Structures are given as structure tokens and as C-alpha cells.
Amino acid sequence: MQLRHRLSNTDRGGITVTSSTKAVEIVGVHKHFGAGAHKAVALDNINLDVRDNEFFTLLGPSGCGKTTLLRIIAGFESVSDGDVLLYGKRLAELAPNKRPINTVFQNYALFPHFSVAENVGFGLRMLGKSKSEIDDRVKEMLRLTQLQAMAERKPSQLSGGQQQRVALARALAPAPKLLLLDEPLSALDLKLRHQMRIELKQIQQETGITFVFVTHDQDEALSMSDRIAVMSAGKLQQVGTAEEIYEAPRNRFVADFIGETNLIDADIVGGTETHPRVRIAGGIEMDVAGVAGGARSACISIRPERITLSHDGRLPCVVDKLVYLGTDTHYHVRLGDGTPMIVRRQNGGSDATAFRPGDTAGVTFDPAAIKVLAS
Amino acid sequence: MAGQLPSNDDSAAFAPARVWLMLPTWALIGFFLLLPVLLMLVYSFLTKEFRGGVIWEFSLESYDRFFLDRGLFGDEPPKIEWTYIGIFWRSAWQAGLATLLCLLVGFPTAWFIATRPPQTRSIWLFLVTIPYWVNLLIRTVSMKFLIRDNGPVNELLMALGVLDAPFTMINTNFAVQLGLFYSYLPFMVLPIYAAVERYNFALTEAAADLYATRWVTLWLIVIPVVRPGIIAGSILVFVPSLGAFLAPDLLGGAKNWMIGSLIEDQFKGAAGNWPFGAAVAMVLLSVVLVVLFIYARSQTRAGAR
């Protein structure tokens, strides 16, 4: 993990500089549907690498192109332009049934007339494996997914969570070079979803298979992935570890989509290219890290948990309202010039000073918590 | 015991009303299904009257005539009569072949329609059903005119130089088959369409993802999943084909009779033997019931899955 972390620090704008083996290389992929006036761009110049043995997540809102990209890797869609390579081999010439890739489909797509065991063994059967080999492998997969007792059942006799495991076991059984997962947890209830996150990650580490996981759920992405590619409107926004995209979002979209943040307009009043000096509401100036690119104004991001609310805070503010969330409380405050901000305070602390709506207080934050964003 | 629940008391109070509500259904089944079948059953055991009609006297004569050459009641041992069994056999294979051909053409047609965009599907379905706005008799007679020796098909083939002399199609088994196929094709297309429309195409992708070729996917995934539609369509083609009399009468001529023609002749035609017609109809009904029974059993087994 440590090594991986260091390597991925060199990621910038989808161009990955890495020394580890590449499982998937996506090179200049464009995809559009329709033509002429009805032409819709689904993918716009996607470049990214997935490393061997990595849990890689494509994250973005619905319609961002992440599923299209997954279907291109699987072979169900073709590229309009560009190339997809699997361990250095071009995939374009290979039909879906010739690619050493298996998929866990969004609604599982289990064969309704086959038993669980027959579903799991289907891929091996198609590869022409012997019956004893299939039986052994099916048993192993059912054990891995804790489905031993369900082997003879039909998919319709299983719960959603069990069906999800069958889909996973079926896709893992042929030991693919790459496993694609298309929002596999979205149909499960919250508790099961949390449990499956841990199991999926564990299975990925046990099997050593490279996973490409598609989701719109940032919690899922942050909790499981070695690296995440954030996508929006057919474009790659940022690639990095969970920590990187959370702590150092490259642009406004990523900062806003991943977690909660305060986005505040600021003027750039000096400093250098890489350490600009910004002035925010109330005339407070501070030196921050980030690329200003010569612009006069910029958007800055401060996470709610990086702000302290106190009676002697540096920037005076008025408390608007409180949202109690169990583990913590969100304070919606307004700065002197009317700029709204959200401050997160953990509940149950010994010095829990209560603020009520209408109270005057002050907010303080470390300049290091501020990120200047490309808009 | 059940009376302890108030809701059951309520429904008991409604019981007479429920009997009245059921009455139209029972009347319908009684008058239009049970009564005619019972009448046929009774007639098949009666004695033939000279000019059509029956004498009310029990007789096994009709069944004897259908199955046996030398009767059960003669001096010599009984011998099987092959004439009518032969007609029956021809009916069965004509109907079976029509079912197979309808399946081979109907399945791709249904697949094609079900995979069109939703807005255009109804247009295709409408096109399939258009011939049904015309009476079957008229369509069959039209077919006769199309395929006769100096009809447009032969004339076109001769004009194109494909044929030197007319190719005789009329009054052959081929003509009967063509008539059956044409008459009942939509009965195959519509149920298969309904099944394919519900088919989850992600299953095809899943099969391809798991290394199955297209043919293997068709055979192992698609056909088993849409099987209820295929079976329903096959029954809807096979059963009426088995008893068809228009196509064999008008297109097949006297040498290519099917069981329907035989029955028709007993009631309406020169033969005028009602008990024998009734007996043949009962044999046909038994065969159809056996086919339906096999279907029902396969359905329950599929349902148990």
C-alpha cells in the first residue's frame, strides 16, 4: 500500500507515470452514439492505466460515461477512436467471448434456468474444462462466496445478496485476468452493501485479480479502491488514491462530488505560481498551496471538518442553523460579507461548547487546509 | 373452525351471490364445450342411418371401422385397417412439419420484431396480423390460384426461364403444407414475440462474457429461457393444423386428405356417416388431449424450477 501510494503521487490528468505492470491501458478513447445533430459524446479522450492486481474504481454521476467505458473493456461496445490494451494486447480484434475478462453485471444477469452451481460453472464449461475440474472450481468459488448450501437452488430462490454473490462467483470461476464490476452493490440494502464492500475487497486481495469497479457511490469508491478515476460528462477529471482525490481535488467538480466541501470565491492578490496569496471574505489574506495559473480570481475549497468554530475564531460569523447527524453536527454559518460556510464539529467532545442559531462566533482554519481549484 | 373468523362469516353470506356470478361461466362451458363433446361421444357409439342421421342403438361399428379391417365380431382374427390410420398419420406429420416450419420462420421473425425500437414494434406486429383480416377460406382459395399449373407463380418461373413446363404444386402434399404454414404462422410468431420481448438481453451478454459462442448462447440460454413461448406457439400451430380441412380440401385434393377432411366428409359430404365422423373426431380429440397433457406436465415441471 505504501509503495502504491508513493507511485500514484505522480498521476496527473489521467497521464500516469508508473513503474508497475499495466493490466489495462486506455489510450485516447473516444465514444459517441448516433451521428450528425443527434451525436452524443459518451467518452471524450480518456487516457488511463489500471495496474496489475489493483482495485480500480471508475466513479462519477450517472451519465458520466463510466459504464460505457466498462462495456468497451468488456467488448459490448466498440470505441469510436482510441485503443484498449490488456497486458499489452490490443482488445479491439477480440470478440467479448474471446477476452479473458469477466463481468459482474449490474442486475446480475444470472441464468434463470440453471442452478447456482451451473451458473458458476458456465464459464469453465464454455472453456471446455473437464467435469471434475469444473466441480472442484465451483466448490471452491461457492466456499469463497459462502454459498455452499445454495449450490442446487435456482437464482429465483435466492435473496438479492445471495444472487449478488452468485454473480461474483460466476465471474471469478474462470480466473479472469480482469474482473469488471458494474455497480454490483446498488441493488442491495445499506447494511448488506457495507458488508459486501469488505468482502469484495477481501476477495480481490485473496484472488489477486485486477478489479475495475464502476460506481456512483463515493463512499463505496473511497472505502475499497486502491485508486479512483473520477469521471464527469465523458471526461476524466482526476485519477488518484482515495486520499489524493479527497485531500487534493484537482478541480471544482472533484471537490464538490467527493465528500462535502465549502467552495468559496477568492481573489488572487500575489504570491507565486505555486503558492498564491488569496484574499477571501472580510479581506483576510493568506498564502496557500495550489496552481493559480496567472488568474486574478479562483475558487477555493475547505472541507467542513478542517474548520474550527469557536467564540474567539479569526473570521467573525453568525450561526444560521444546526444539523444534528449523530456522530457530528453541521453548523451552517455566514461570514461577515454573507458568504455561507458549513463547519463540522464532532459530538460528545469534553469541551462541547453549544452554539445556537443567531449566536455570533468565529471560524478559524489552517491555510494548509485550503485548496485552490482549477475551475 | 373457519367460521370463527368474522371474514369467513361474511364470505359465507355472499356464497349464494357467488354461485350466481359463476353461472354464466358454467353455462358457457356446459353449452359450448361439455354438451357438444358429450353429444359427439354418444353419437360415436350409435348406429348409422342410411341418409345421414342416426339410429339410437348402441354400436361399436364406427371404432371398429376406424381401427380394424376384419371386425372383432367376425369368424376370423381381427386385422388392423390402415386406411384411416394412414390419413391420421399424414395429418400428424403434416401438422408436425407445419409446426417445425412455422418455428423456423416464426422464431427469427419474432426475434426481429422484439428487438426493434418500441415505437416500431406495433407496426411489425400489425403487418403480421394483416392477413387475418381476410377470411381463411378466401386466403386458401387465393393460394390455390397462385400455385395452380397456369397460375402466376408457374408463369413467372417460366417467363424467367427457370422452368420449361409448369411445376405441379396443386393437389400435392406440398400444397397442403404451404396452406397450413401460411394459415398458422402468426400463431407461432405472436407467443414467441411475447416471450422474447420479456427476455433479458443482459443474459446474452453474460453468456458472451463467459466465453459462449453465439450458437451456444442461442441453444443453452436463449431457447430455454423463451421456451414457454415456443411451446405455446407450437401448440397453437400443431393443434389446428392436425384438424385442418380447408387446406387439404382445397389445395390437396382427394388423394391428400387429412383427418379434418375425413370428418367433414362424414357430416357434410357424400359419406354421410355421422357415427363414424363422431368416432374419428373423438380419436382426434384424444390425440390432442394427450399432446396438451404433455405440454401441461412440462409447464408444471418448468414452474417447479
XYZ file of C-alpha atoms in Angstrom:
680
model
C 0.000 0.000 0.000
C 2.776 2.384 0.916
C 4.595 1.764 -2.318
C 1.431 2.108 -4.309
C 0.667 5.375 -2.596
C 4.013 6.852 -3.474
C 3.803 5.772 -7.076
C 0.405 7.239 -7.610
C 1.589 10.656 -6.479
C 2.846 11.142 -9.993
C -0.630 10.857 -11.518
C -1.714 13.992 -13.260
C -4.680 14.481 -15.526
C -5.018 10.850 -16.452
C -1.421 10.533 -17.626
C 0.079 8.015 -15.308
C 3.785 7.717 -14.703
C 4.373 4.386 -13.095
C 6.866 1.604 -12.932
C 4.438 -1.201 -12.025
C 2.852 -3.551 -14.592
C -0.108 -2.234 -16.509
C -3.148 -4.502 -16.608
C -5.299 -2.224 -18.725
C -4.211 0.724 -20.832
C -6.889 3.016 -22.172
C -5.355 5.201 -24.833
C -7.179 8.196 -26.277
C -10.582 6.535 -26.193
C -13.475 8.453 -27.707
C -17.014 7.166 -27.912
C -20.039 8.805 -29.429
C -23.500 7.477 -30.104
C -25.582 8.488 -33.095
C -24.420 10.909 -35.764
C -24.966 14.433 -37.043
C -27.301 16.542 -34.943
C -28.122 13.592 -32.687
C -24.485 12.820 -31.955
C -23.939 12.348 -28.246
C -20.427 12.168 -26.858
C -20.168 9.490 -24.186
C -16.392 9.430 -23.765
C -14.044 12.264 -24.618
C -10.362 11.378 -24.895
C -9.967 9.011 -21.971
C -6.397 8.046 -21.083
C -5.740 5.900 -18.068
C -3.899 2.822 -16.861
C -5.055 0.173 -14.440
C -2.212 -1.586 -12.692
C -1.843 -5.284 -12.177
C -3.577 -6.592 -9.034
C -5.250 -3.257 -8.391
C -8.742 -2.446 -7.137
C -9.531 0.366 -9.533
C -12.767 2.342 -9.403
C -14.499 4.423 -12.058
C -16.530 6.941 -10.082
C -18.970 9.514 -11.373
C -22.603 10.574 -11.532
C -24.974 8.681 -13.820
C -24.400 9.518 -17.462
C -20.726 10.356 -16.959
C -19.608 7.531 -19.255
C -18.212 5.135 -16.655
C -20.477 2.235 -17.666
C -19.758 2.878 -21.346
C -16.038 2.641 -20.599
C -16.601 -0.622 -18.723
C -18.645 -2.026 -21.628
C -15.862 -1.055 -24.028
C -13.353 -3.021 -21.936
C -15.764 -5.989 -21.820
C -16.311 -5.782 -25.583
C -20.028 -4.967 -25.606
C -19.349 -1.549 -27.129
C -16.730 -0.526 -29.639
C -14.612 2.604 -29.435
C -15.169 5.453 -31.881
C -11.461 6.190 -31.628
C -8.548 5.071 -29.484
C -7.304 1.771 -28.156
C -7.778 -0.515 -25.187
C -4.931 -2.841 -24.228
C -4.976 -5.734 -21.789
C -1.470 -6.631 -20.625
C -0.150 -5.017 -23.770
C -2.526 -6.823 -26.126
C -4.981 -4.832 -28.237
C -8.544 -5.851 -27.393
C -10.277 -4.354 -30.432
C -9.890 -7.529 -32.521
C -11.173 -9.810 -29.762
C -14.893 -10.602 -29.510
C -16.315 -10.420 -25.970
C -16.283 -14.215 -25.675
C -12.556 -14.321 -26.525
C -11.455 -11.807 -23.897
C -10.008 -13.172 -20.634
C -12.266 -10.733 -18.809
C -15.375 -11.492 -16.761
C -18.094 -9.160 -15.610
C -20.376 -8.863 -12.605
C -23.455 -7.297 -14.155
C -25.497 -4.591 -12.503
C -28.635 -6.729 -12.172
C -26.525 -9.893 -12.017
C -27.928 -11.411 -15.268
C -27.950 -14.884 -13.715
C -29.235 -17.650 -15.982
C -32.705 -18.314 -14.519
C -32.977 -21.923 -15.758
C -29.619 -23.004 -14.303
C -28.854 -23.854 -10.684
C -26.327 -21.831 -8.706
C -23.643 -24.447 -9.383
C -24.454 -24.500 -13.122
C -24.309 -20.713 -13.246
C -20.940 -20.648 -11.518
C -19.555 -23.439 -13.710
C -20.833 -21.980 -17.003
C -17.653 -20.110 -17.940
C -15.441 -23.148 -17.285
C -17.844 -25.347 -19.237
C -17.546 -22.974 -22.193
C -13.760 -23.100 -21.888
C -14.016 -26.872 -22.302
C -12.714 -27.827 -18.867
C -13.238 -31.362 -17.607
C -16.198 -32.128 -15.375
C -14.055 -32.885 -12.319
C -12.095 -29.668 -12.790
C -15.342 -27.684 -13.085
C -16.792 -29.343 -9.981
C -13.676 -28.584 -7.912
C -13.530 -24.989 -9.045
C -17.277 -24.447 -8.477
C -16.944 -25.814 -4.945
C -14.003 -23.519 -4.299
C -15.902 -20.477 -5.595
C -19.008 -21.338 -3.580
C -16.850 -21.594 -0.479
C -15.189 -18.262 -1.219
C -18.605 -16.607 -1.518
C -20.193 -18.659 1.309
C -22.808 -20.217 -0.953
C -22.089 -23.919 -0.363
C -25.624 -24.578 0.900
C -27.199 -22.912 -2.165
C -25.493 -24.961 -4.916
C -28.644 -26.691 -6.165
C -31.005 -23.723 -5.895
C -32.289 -21.668 -8.787
C -31.475 -17.926 -8.822
C -35.148 -17.077 -8.217
C -34.941 -18.885 -4.869
C -32.149 -16.632 -3.587
C -32.141 -13.269 -1.834
C -30.632 -10.227 -3.530
C -27.420 -10.557 -1.557
C -27.083 -14.229 -2.430
C -27.720 -13.534 -6.124
C -25.010 -10.904 -5.955
C -22.560 -13.496 -4.587
C -23.514 -15.979 -7.308
C -22.792 -13.321 -9.930
C -19.423 -12.709 -8.298
C -18.608 -16.430 -8.029
C -19.651 -16.982 -11.667
C -17.376 -14.182 -12.858
C -14.426 -15.302 -10.706
C -14.656 -19.017 -11.529
C -12.803 -18.884 -14.891
C -9.970 -16.973 -13.107
C -10.095 -13.984 -15.464
C -7.152 -11.659 -15.944
C -9.512 -8.797 -15.209
C -12.817 -8.588 -13.371
C -15.278 -5.844 -14.242
C -17.972 -4.914 -11.732
C -20.853 -2.722 -12.910
C -22.448 -1.135 -9.807
C -22.805 -4.592 -8.269
C -23.901 -3.341 -4.858
C -26.510 -0.797 -5.927
C -29.459 -3.202 -5.576
C -28.577 -4.241 -2.022
C -29.769 -2.652 1.203
C -27.415 -0.462 3.174
C -26.231 -2.971 5.742
C -25.537 -5.679 3.165
C -23.792 -3.115 0.989
C -21.393 -2.235 3.788
C -20.701 -5.903 4.473
C -20.121 -6.649 0.760
C -17.621 -3.783 0.490
C -15.390 -5.505 2.995
C -15.926 -8.922 1.390
C -15.258 -7.667 -2.134
C -12.008 -6.053 -1.074
C -11.005 -9.215 0.771
C -11.827 -11.428 -2.232
C -9.844 -9.128 -4.502
C -6.804 -9.401 -2.239
C -7.175 -13.185 -1.861
C -7.553 -13.894 -5.578
C -5.061 -11.290 -6.753
C -7.294 -10.484 -9.744
C -7.345 -6.935 -11.051
C -10.762 -5.365 -10.382
C -12.311 -2.490 -12.297
C -15.298 -1.345 -10.303
C -17.927 1.102 -11.525
C -19.982 3.094 -9.046
C -21.692 6.414 -8.477
C -21.321 5.987 -4.711
C -18.315 7.909 -3.407
C -18.316 6.035 -0.078
C -18.015 2.740 -1.950
C -15.185 4.137 -4.045
C -13.295 5.643 -1.101
C -13.607 2.568 1.098
C -12.498 -0.129 -1.365
C -10.292 1.317 -4.069
C -6.556 1.374 -4.441
C -7.088 4.128 -6.959
C -10.116 6.008 -8.224
C -10.817 7.673 -11.564
C -13.384 10.432 -11.184
C -15.393 10.998 -14.353
C -17.890 13.612 -15.400
C -19.606 14.329 -18.711
C -17.472 11.801 -20.576
C -14.218 13.279 -19.335
C -11.678 12.046 -16.851
C -11.478 14.570 -14.011
C -8.825 13.069 -11.775
C -7.081 9.787 -11.070
C -5.588 9.057 -7.700
C -5.838 7.268 -4.392
C -8.861 7.897 -2.200
C -6.765 10.207 -0.037
C -5.483 12.182 -3.000
C -8.815 12.859 -4.589
C -10.324 13.763 -1.242
C -7.499 15.894 0.077
C -6.193 17.300 -3.174
C -9.051 17.568 -5.661
C -7.834 18.921 -8.980
C -10.930 20.864 -9.865
C -14.246 22.148 -8.669
C -16.164 19.091 -9.856
C -13.996 16.615 -7.951
C -14.017 18.721 -4.778
C -17.783 19.026 -4.921
C -18.533 15.405 -5.909
C -16.242 13.719 -3.380
C -17.421 14.369 0.141
C -18.692 17.735 1.300
C -16.817 20.953 0.909
C -17.099 24.703 1.107
C -16.430 26.286 -2.271
C -15.574 29.967 -1.883
C -14.634 32.547 -4.492
C -11.374 34.278 -3.749
C -9.160 36.929 -5.336
C -5.548 36.169 -6.036
C -3.549 39.065 -4.798
C 0.022 37.916 -5.140
C 2.397 35.171 -4.244
C 3.936 32.806 -6.738
C 2.533 30.445 -9.362
C 2.546 27.506 -6.978
C 1.962 29.380 -3.743
C -0.541 32.107 -4.497
C -1.751 34.598 -1.926
C -5.521 34.714 -1.799
C -7.938 37.171 -0.261
C -11.287 35.867 0.858
C -14.321 37.349 2.503
C -13.593 40.021 5.045
C -10.264 40.862 3.475
C -8.351 38.059 5.091
C -5.286 37.174 3.041
C -3.289 34.003 3.265
C -0.635 32.071 1.360
C -1.927 28.721 0.154
C -0.753 25.825 -1.961
C -2.171 25.269 -5.434
C -1.826 26.345 -9.030
C -3.230 29.785 -9.757
C -2.117 29.772 -13.377
C -1.941 33.555 -13.530
C -5.652 34.039 -12.918
C -6.908 37.018 -10.906
C -9.588 35.057 -9.106
C -10.084 31.419 -8.186
C -12.314 29.039 -6.327
C -11.000 27.633 -3.084
C -12.156 24.553 -1.252
C -12.158 23.987 2.501
C -13.543 20.759 3.957
C -16.081 21.312 6.785
C -14.065 19.169 9.212
C -10.975 21.360 8.703
C -12.692 24.448 10.083
C -12.908 25.236 13.802
C -15.846 27.129 15.200
C -15.189 28.967 18.457
C -16.035 32.169 20.333
C -12.620 33.641 19.581
C -12.334 32.443 15.940
C -10.390 34.523 13.452
C -13.205 35.272 10.994
C -16.370 36.528 12.669
C -19.549 34.752 11.642
C -23.185 34.242 12.611
C -24.618 30.757 13.191
C -27.607 30.198 10.864
C -28.707 26.698 11.706
C -27.602 23.339 13.124
C -27.972 19.937 11.512
C -27.505 17.128 14.013
C -26.080 13.985 12.367
C -25.355 11.670 15.292
C -21.576 11.436 15.253
C -21.266 15.125 14.459
C -23.179 18.332 13.934
C -23.070 20.579 10.864
C -23.140 24.294 11.655
C -24.322 26.459 8.794
C -22.677 29.812 9.373
C -22.481 33.109 7.475
C -19.299 35.187 7.298
C -19.259 38.985 7.633
C -19.839 39.528 3.878
C -22.611 36.917 3.717
C -20.511 34.010 2.407
C -22.137 30.781 3.678
C -19.974 28.017 5.137
C -20.541 24.640 6.705
C -18.498 23.681 9.753
C -18.440 20.133 11.066
C -17.978 19.543 14.791
C -17.727 16.134 16.326
C -20.318 15.490 19.010
C -19.582 14.258 22.509
C -16.300 16.107 22.963
C -15.476 17.191 26.529
C -15.318 20.867 25.548
C -18.560 20.723 23.563
C -19.480 24.362 23.523
C -23.017 24.659 22.288
C -23.805 27.254 19.631
C -27.369 28.182 18.853
C -28.815 29.789 15.738
C -28.271 33.542 15.924
C -25.108 33.276 18.036
C -22.064 35.204 16.881
C -18.845 33.224 16.760
C -15.704 32.944 14.697
C -14.196 30.403 12.311
C -10.536 29.525 12.073
C -8.725 27.372 9.542
C -5.207 26.420 8.684
C -4.104 27.803 5.274
C -2.852 24.290 4.547
C -6.476 23.101 4.550
C -7.298 25.382 1.618
C -7.060 24.076 -1.934
C -7.106 26.393 -4.900
C -9.098 24.718 -7.662
C -8.958 24.933 -11.393
C -12.451 25.877 -12.443
C -63.167 -23.876 12.658
C -63.017 -21.481 9.752
C -66.308 -19.983 10.918
C -64.526 -18.475 13.910
C -63.084 -15.796 11.690
C -65.596 -12.997 11.026
C -64.385 -12.532 7.468
C -65.341 -16.112 6.686
C -68.816 -15.482 8.038
C -69.053 -12.570 5.661
C -67.958 -14.591 2.691
C -70.393 -17.339 3.665
C -73.140 -14.728 3.490
C -72.049 -13.962 -0.042
C -71.936 -17.605 -1.092
C -75.287 -17.612 -2.952
C -74.254 -14.475 -4.812
C -71.015 -16.184 -5.795
C -72.922 -19.115 -7.254
C -74.938 -16.701 -9.382
C -71.791 -14.956 -10.501
C -70.283 -18.267 -11.581
C -73.392 -19.235 -13.520
C -72.527 -17.555 -16.860
C -69.128 -19.267 -16.865
C -70.591 -22.667 -16.114
C -73.365 -22.148 -18.658
C -70.807 -21.214 -21.295
C -68.602 -24.221 -20.566
C -71.636 -26.505 -20.357
C -73.347 -25.421 -23.560
C -70.396 -24.813 -25.774
C -67.852 -27.331 -24.519
C -69.238 -30.216 -22.485
C -72.564 -30.668 -24.269
C -71.146 -30.829 -27.835
C -68.327 -33.142 -26.792
C -70.741 -35.421 -24.924
C -73.063 -35.395 -27.931
C -70.169 -36.441 -30.171
C -69.154 -39.146 -27.713
C -72.704 -40.523 -27.654
C -73.098 -40.310 -31.457
C -69.857 -42.182 -31.973
C -71.429 -45.206 -30.268
C -74.685 -45.116 -32.255
C -75.726 -46.891 -35.440
C -75.650 -45.186 -38.831
C -78.925 -44.296 -40.544
C -78.962 -44.558 -44.327
C -79.290 -40.866 -45.288
C -77.212 -39.201 -42.563
C -78.624 -39.147 -39.061
C -78.556 -41.987 -36.563
C -80.491 -44.864 -35.136
C -80.492 -44.868 -31.321
C -78.905 -48.246 -30.913
C -75.521 -48.895 -29.234
C -72.817 -49.954 -31.648
C -69.003 -50.239 -31.740
C -69.176 -50.321 -35.523
C -67.593 -46.869 -36.045
C -64.482 -47.517 -33.923
C -64.267 -50.975 -35.393
C -64.284 -49.492 -38.872
C -61.612 -46.933 -37.995
C -59.124 -49.350 -36.483
C -59.887 -52.778 -37.861
C -60.257 -54.299 -41.323
C -61.851 -57.550 -40.219
C -64.081 -56.807 -37.300
C -63.801 -58.036 -33.753
C -67.032 -59.899 -34.232
C -66.244 -61.909 -37.369
C -65.097 -65.527 -37.543
C -61.508 -64.743 -38.495
C -58.989 -62.997 -36.148
C -59.127 -59.160 -36.307
C -56.768 -57.343 -38.660
C -55.737 -53.673 -38.491
C -57.312 -51.312 -41.026
C -54.586 -48.933 -42.277
C -56.626 -46.519 -44.452
C -57.789 -44.200 -41.679
C -54.708 -44.610 -39.539
C -52.804 -43.650 -42.701
C -54.857 -40.460 -43.041
C -54.249 -39.811 -39.370
C -50.544 -40.371 -39.816
C -50.455 -37.964 -42.782
C -52.290 -35.389 -40.656
C -49.809 -35.813 -37.832
C -46.707 -35.383 -39.947
C -48.213 -32.542 -41.984
C -49.134 -30.769 -38.747
C -45.723 -31.575 -37.228
C -43.898 -30.318 -40.315
C -46.049 -27.171 -40.390
C -45.165 -26.598 -36.718
C -41.461 -27.047 -37.417
C -41.507 -24.726 -40.449
C -43.523 -22.119 -38.553
C -40.973 -22.347 -35.740
C -38.003 -21.978 -38.101
C -39.542 -18.910 -39.738
C -41.509 -17.595 -36.774
C -38.690 -17.536 -34.225
C -36.388 -15.232 -36.230
C -39.410 -13.099 -37.183
C -40.474 -12.752 -33.546
C -36.887 -12.031 -32.545
C -36.598 -9.365 -35.226
C -39.814 -7.655 -34.104
C -38.963 -7.826 -30.396
C -35.560 -6.241 -30.968
C -36.912 -3.240 -32.940
C -37.337 0.098 -31.118
C -40.593 0.017 -29.085
C -42.336 2.580 -31.346
C -41.955 0.448 -34.493
C -42.765 -2.946 -32.919
C -46.530 -2.446 -33.121
C -46.228 -1.702 -36.851
C -44.431 -5.014 -37.452
C -46.977 -6.887 -35.331
C -49.782 -5.250 -37.278
C -48.180 -6.360 -40.556
C -48.003 -9.942 -39.283
C -51.707 -9.966 -38.427
C -52.941 -8.220 -41.576
C -53.768 -11.465 -43.480
C -56.162 -12.301 -40.642
C -58.470 -9.543 -41.682
C -59.347 -11.767 -44.640
C -61.359 -14.966 -44.199
C -59.311 -18.190 -44.152
C -61.411 -19.704 -46.960
C -60.681 -16.770 -49.237
C -56.987 -16.874 -48.400
C -56.838 -20.598 -49.104
C -58.653 -20.232 -52.422
C -56.284 -17.398 -53.326
C -53.367 -19.682 -52.577
C -54.902 -22.248 -54.915
C -54.994 -19.694 -57.710
C -51.426 -18.642 -57.015
C -49.894 -22.103 -57.222
C -52.016 -23.840 -59.873
C -50.319 -25.000 -63.088
C -51.188 -21.831 -65.042
C -51.085 -19.569 -62.000
C -48.795 -16.557 -61.535
C -46.024 -18.478 -59.743
C -45.584 -21.004 -62.541
C -45.979 -18.344 -65.228
C -43.374 -16.139 -63.611
C -40.917 -19.035 -63.298
C -41.486 -19.960 -66.948
C -41.167 -16.353 -68.087
C -37.854 -16.152 -66.257
C -36.757 -19.365 -67.949
C -36.388 -21.272 -64.693
C -38.990 -23.797 -65.804
C -39.916 -25.158 -69.238
C -43.227 -26.680 -68.215
C -45.454 -25.862 -65.236
C -44.315 -27.386 -61.980
C -47.331 -29.116 -60.477
C -47.877 -27.885 -56.971
C -51.622 -28.035 -56.672
C -53.137 -31.276 -55.272
C -49.874 -32.347 -53.635
C -48.731 -32.694 -50.028
C -46.537 -29.690 -50.725
C -49.614 -27.554 -51.439
C -51.277 -28.731 -48.214
C -48.117 -27.944 -46.267
C -47.895 -24.489 -47.846
C -51.520 -23.828 -46.890
C -51.026 -24.936 -43.280
C -47.770 -22.999 -42.908
C -49.308 -19.834 -44.316
C -52.512 -20.159 -42.254
C -50.943 -20.649 -38.868
C -47.592 -18.796 -38.988
C -48.828 -15.802 -36.926
C -49.902 -18.194 -34.154
C -46.229 -19.059 -33.825
C -44.909 -15.508 -34.127
C -47.116 -13.868 -31.507
C -46.413 -16.075 -28.429
C -42.684 -16.206 -29.213
C -42.689 -12.420 -29.628
C -44.282 -12.086 -26.184
C -41.561 -14.305 -24.675
C -38.654 -12.610 -26.467
C -39.940 -9.172 -25.504
C -39.562 -10.162 -21.849
C -36.138 -11.725 -22.459
C -33.334 -10.037 -20.531
C -30.675 -9.323 -23.152
C -28.084 -8.975 -20.414
C -28.198 -12.802 -20.318
C -26.803 -12.897 -23.853
C -24.037 -10.518 -22.827
C -23.366 -12.588 -19.715
C -23.054 -15.728 -21.858
C -20.636 -13.988 -24.244
C -18.730 -12.678 -21.224
C -18.395 -16.295 -20.055
C -16.866 -17.430 -23.358
C -20.011 -18.838 -25.041
C -20.233 -18.552 -28.833
C -23.387 -17.174 -30.455
C -24.813 -20.604 -31.322
C -24.105 -21.985 -27.873
C -25.760 -18.932 -26.347
C -28.826 -19.461 -28.553
C -29.028 -23.129 -27.653
C -28.176 -23.041 -23.937
C -29.531 -19.667 -22.854
C -31.982 -18.044 -25.282
C -34.095 -21.056 -26.281
C -34.512 -22.460 -22.742
C -35.469 -19.036 -21.399
C -38.067 -18.296 -24.107
C -39.213 -21.956 -24.164
C -42.736 -21.275 -22.822
C -43.378 -19.032 -25.843
C -42.016 -21.652 -28.238
C -44.205 -24.373 -26.734
C -47.322 -22.184 -26.708
C -46.734 -21.244 -30.344
C -46.107 -24.865 -31.325
C -49.373 -25.985 -29.754
C -51.279 -23.139 -31.370
C -49.948 -24.258 -34.762
C -49.985 -28.027 -34.280
C -53.495 -28.483 -32.898
C -55.458 -26.579 -35.569
C -53.166 -27.969 -38.304
C -53.987 -31.504 -37.185
C -57.708 -30.932 -37.640
C -57.479 -28.596 -40.635
C -59.771 -29.363 -43.560
C -59.722 -26.237 -45.731
C -56.095 -26.561 -46.816
C -56.211 -30.308 -47.582
C -59.615 -29.989 -49.303
C -58.839 -27.005 -51.493
C -55.108 -27.450 -52.059
C -54.538 -31.176 -51.579
C -57.399 -32.751 -53.482
C -58.889 -36.173 -52.769
C -55.571 -38.032 -52.553
C -54.109 -35.883 -49.794
C -56.848 -35.972 -47.229
C -56.192 -35.132 -43.657
C -58.256 -36.135 -40.687
C -60.290 -32.913 -40.843
C -61.337 -33.680 -44.424
C -62.397 -37.164 -43.389
C -64.596 -35.839 -40.567
C -66.053 -33.125 -42.761
C -66.952 -35.704 -45.393
C -68.827 -37.839 -42.876
C -71.058 -34.967 -41.792
C -71.369 -32.772 -44.862
C -70.153 -34.801 -47.783
C -71.163 -37.874 -49.721
C -70.282 -40.387 -46.992
C -72.957 -39.106 -44.611
C -71.948 -41.346 -41.735
C -72.436 -39.356 -38.540
C -71.402 -42.013 -36.011
C -68.189 -42.683 -37.933
C -67.469 -38.920 -38.193
C -68.077 -38.601 -34.460
C -65.752 -41.546 -33.740
C -62.943 -40.050 -35.844
C -63.456 -36.720 -34.056
C -63.185 -38.495 -30.689
C -59.925 -40.155 -31.743
C -58.591 -36.765 -32.867
C -59.694 -35.153 -29.611
C -57.910 -37.880 -27.623
C -54.672 -37.287 -29.518
C -54.923 -33.517 -28.973
C -55.608 -34.039 -25.269
C -52.543 -36.246 -24.952
C -50.421 -33.530 -26.604
C -51.873 -30.872 -24.299
C -51.335 -33.108 -21.282
C -47.655 -33.491 -22.152
C -47.432 -29.720 -22.517
C -49.148 -29.101 -19.183
C -46.775 -31.502 -17.447
C -43.723 -29.842 -18.953
C -45.124 -26.495 -17.783
C -45.588 -27.641 -14.180
C -42.097 -29.008 -14.214
C -40.795 -25.675 -15.524
C -42.891 -23.908 -12.876
C -41.355 -26.027 -10.123
C -37.915 -24.797 -11.077
